[in-house]
């Protein structure tokens, strides 16, 4: 919400220092994105009046102008602007002048004719193209006659200097989507008075009811409809003060009637629409839903297909406006319009949100309606429009209004306990002090025993229960004044085991050199195609969002790997030579759990690329993590069916015989989709299964009393035999005295027969109660070798 301070000051007195204003507003709960100064950087730009215009002798599209800038001699300016004329007042930048973008203008010659300055357009003066008045989009700025004298400094004469504060308005505060809403916040913050704009007209005539009838057929979708009528309308440009405020607030001036409706929308937060009353068949307004498949052309010239749930403003024969979203082209205000209907209505927010989303049409009006608006604003806003029309001499206001309000909203007081507020905030305010705070926010309160009955204004749709008023007291009292205390603990419960394991896993992985990342849970369903998941994969059980922001955020993730690969691809695109990252987070499956709800599962994903990234390095990371968590029974077996990974360079992780994840080199086709041309190593692990098998507690064991016996063996086995299977055979036949088995070498080369490989193991034997003899060791060692020969076809390597 862009708030020009000059406009805000019309309703309340704000501090002159912008830094003080922003700091105090932030501390009272209003988040600020930016605060920018308008007309900053403009130097030596003055008001000039064109005295004469002559054709350029050597250029068909240029003219030579003599301009009065308040000096003895006129200034000669050569221009290509097409909207200049003799007598026009306009901005002139002089020799050495500077524009907001830093451009400095110098005296020079254009096609041989000297030009001592330049006429300025709004864009050149720093205004964004989207807010330039319609009449000046393709030319220089022509000032209102009498607005300034030739030679006057432009920014001062036209009051262009201002500060515009961009407030971030949260969805629960639709009342702040207006100048009055932010003025109310400012007044409460600084203890200033709030001045409401004048809404009464002084020269009304006739009666609005003689011109129009209103019928609401869907009161569940339209709570209130106020119609006022203005005759003898004169379409013209708005005065500069109104155009300036609209432009600084981010809106383009169009003409006086449209500008007034936009001005009041920004002022009150109540969208307004004006119809050319001669286009309304039967002089009637009917609020009803559209027919299924009905076609309707909106003001932007687009034909749209409606459905039976969309609310439509109709006359006696057809639709004339898409309620709460956009008017119709068939009832648009034209230059020859003489009588208008001013509409101020209140629509159901859910209905407007659905219509806007289905049509892909979002406007300033729909953005406000879909968050909720107080029905009481409709009458005040309609009256304010009529008052401004009268002030600007744009028409004659008809007395009265046609106000359809089937079920008026009743204010509901909320019981608030001062003692409860003090306990929650750690402060000591009296009930009277809290009443004063509520009064600053335009709330009514009365005593009810030891509590207060507080009635919020209708615009505060967010105040529904006692806890909402706790926040109001806190922010007006001052968040910076609240005491800082440590949370109390009963000491009866420690940190949950699941959280301790997650923290331990994160700390371990960071210590092993990986960086933690966090990515969005809302993703695109196309992500699963990117990693080549088969159509019958469990990860295809997607939970789809009812109201997604877009296709790319339309489902909840079932895998962490796609997001992780996007992060790696982004790092690679930014020329990072290496990266190693992990994410520990939740995945979501559209599979009913024990409670009948979709399942939420914790998962872990790891990924790396760069000179040091290889399969065995990441395997070591996984093994180190499992060791730290106290997870035993983890095995790695070859996997060739996972299309995400390179065939032959992928392992399945087994935990007590069940699949717990995958680890391997990413398939080149998958890597290419993420802009990764080098080798990428990834792992996907069910962290829930690691948690279930984790025993991180450290148990003391005394040092062994008796010595160990170490035997190294080098085995010749078939090249396709898994070393893990060999290790399993060794452990199965080692009995109680086999303390450890360690693979320390795998070799293929000229000294190994074709189709074979050499695997070398170190075996450690030890007994807990005595020193082993060679005979005891030899018996077990021989048994192991025999089992290896029988089950794995292994033989001792002699060379």
Steps between C-alpha positions, in 0.01 A plus 500: 500500500666821378427785742602855401571689824349821355170316444516330840550839666158609376348270764748513789817681606804284430859579609693709250802272527439197279745280693316566826168427333619169354670385819197565719259344249713187484506473880119528508462203266501651149764331288671734251661384177646830374480876553592703194516870425320621189657756264841418645795596281317762290710813450445817293154406371266799478156587370496651151235643271527458121488839331534383138553186295671481161588206278858382509669594169667161452275247683135421437441356848666778700375847595680801644333659802559832673429449869439748781682378814463824699814661362552806279572293191298196390669159491524314169411130518494252211258215561332205331206493743171485311268641769660845542314819405541875539410611850563157655651484852748215527817382682830620351838365607774759455861469393681297771176369644475147639224238475422231763689231305816713512481631143647851463361720219738728312446781250553372146383498141232281346538477121687831501262700725605587854292357784561643848286255697248217476131452569430217748253216503383326816730204430802727472406653836520158664140376484443138407325444168209321670398816691542762227163669430329360193498835323878541534621145428635601157613855558644755739321612815265797438428672832160635603452865406567717803672221695840675495675807365774480234841469662371330816694199623288205381515264800401778742235658281333165432561360852672195355727436798361238733590176676319182396505214751431149374323307779477122492138428592432155645184316387334539842509881479292600195411825679858615437455478122388861509635846580253539785602160636867598508410844637310323779812296578716812492263694725491216752878464491577868552197590713371742238145581397342336195323729253239338277436641150186698433219292345201732502392677183372856513304532174304180448189496283240250387492148637719202413206260535338665196790389280577143608361191673716238675419135575732252677404144408800340668529662847741223601747633240415871513446634852435861400457710186498881513417696183527875458430703187678801352363700207650771277833319506797676338787268405837673531844462654524489878673783683873457553471441876288191438713375212814546711362298789378222272835479320698491823266224621571297185190571287468658156272807468243456221220758534322676783224241556728195484763679707246586770386137529862382521583776747218397734594132466852584619364739762242269661604155374152466346502430124264726302364458149324753278254407224376711212135490604368530144647153427304335783194338343183560695681740736551202725784322685462132581767317703492131406725220383585454134355227282725200441720572200385861471743722308588843626742768372683682778643854489835372373327383180535129580206264454473267798295184553320499835352220707192479720696580822632838381316806625393741227356851512217509243249741360156387383647310201871419541809508716671838540778427752690208647419558867800605706747438218452717189232697323356418161594663172130549423451747789833683486521873571546686169599858420134583427363337816263734681337293775680239709411242761752477786517147641640420845427139591613232741558151360581163652878468510506129412283559195726778372813293562361205304390718209834681483695175510291314243515786253866578572394862552635683804428870551538759776132448576512119518815513715305697760168316478657156536655597835174633643349849528270651761150547345470834680764649270273477196275795591787722620707430188208570265435829679869590479499444122204733463666763720815496282293518180330807642833654612654450157194635320467172313123461537180554697441253781149359538368495854483176693608153399357159425642290785422126505628349826302179571676399822686787669815396683480524878803590710597227748691591817782272616572431869859595575673443838768760581662260748534238228659751262748610768589139576562416135707813431681522832386859559285682754243722334179605665161442339476875440832505313384214281174680432704800386691277257176356364357850463801604289403214267137621486368218717222542752541338841307471823566335834362151565615404846874435484485490119432738214240464228679636194318569174739535205412720201338318210813538286704284740390160374803339669387570859290201601634365832686615810843402368459742207473787748816386676687576179337846475612590851850365437565693180357831627677465834817433299665169418832658594367576850388145578720335766731219390469184712610142464223245442398302803542123503356240730808283448280194457572444133813536293552560134305249288706208373407568137626858523825388666561252220430762233738745665765230537466406132529864390803564719669183374444576133620859540809370680561268205515801266145525363287817497139482610231633267128559544263497204127545443250225576271624219642381168410423141375149410741513204790461744441127516537473123826693525655224713354225276272340759280224354126557475425242770748643753369561850616861467225556240241498783483879505302731726366780280432845639151641467620859442858485369691815408581336166577171328858510629367497862191284456592180690678405821835331454542127532878509448777739603734412213351728227531811717852400602602458135360845421725643771804315360413617149470860619839482671658350189345773282665758724843343439538333838764234435362264763204461730388250761156551654230320693139556598314340787129563463150363461341340198126458452314203350135476403480165676275467808686440823368340820292812569358506148695812404772523234840388620786732587842334492842631597766460232867582450662591170869555434676613185842612382701584192860604451850347501452326836149370436486125434291203601728381778536846654122536534473138617747589773283797599193276530693241702639769732149639553362157583786436739433830677129419526577152625333333202619145438403244240549737202603333174569623147391275213530562128194659333447513124127578468490855638472726195606808697850361540773376266453125441781311667594796720212489745450322831186425695521563873363211706423539868426168668409363158260783402570772244587825674619702200732525200849631439688543175610704205222699338398382154656729235158574346362612836810707575471673163145615579638694796792648307754270666757374253740343748461193721240547773471267801171490690329306775137473607433351841190448710595687815196355675657152465834627626324649802324174575831309493708768675670439836723802545559438869868435575552193719831466683701186426830426676813457295563133408732316738630245252691552177354469152615286211490661155488307174497657152360310207491584128223318317448436132130528418291548188492863386121521536500356854402764758765561761221554753384140447854382566514701821165352611640146456807590705292639785257209494779247546728696734325398817543689826872563468480695170513859626510697173523474122644780289526515122820687415562428131323403176728440204468404135800488271758291321572289809133398528348246258243632249148530643636504855579763762699499818336605827723532807357489853651549843348264759548561873443216749475543877352317799361687798617251765838367386785533253424323175729222383604450141299177490177679605550770242592254226186295553274805451718642220486174306126480544467847352716413199304181435170691514637764265602234252168319519268803497693762303741296289783687670858381520807643665709712272859374503674786310 
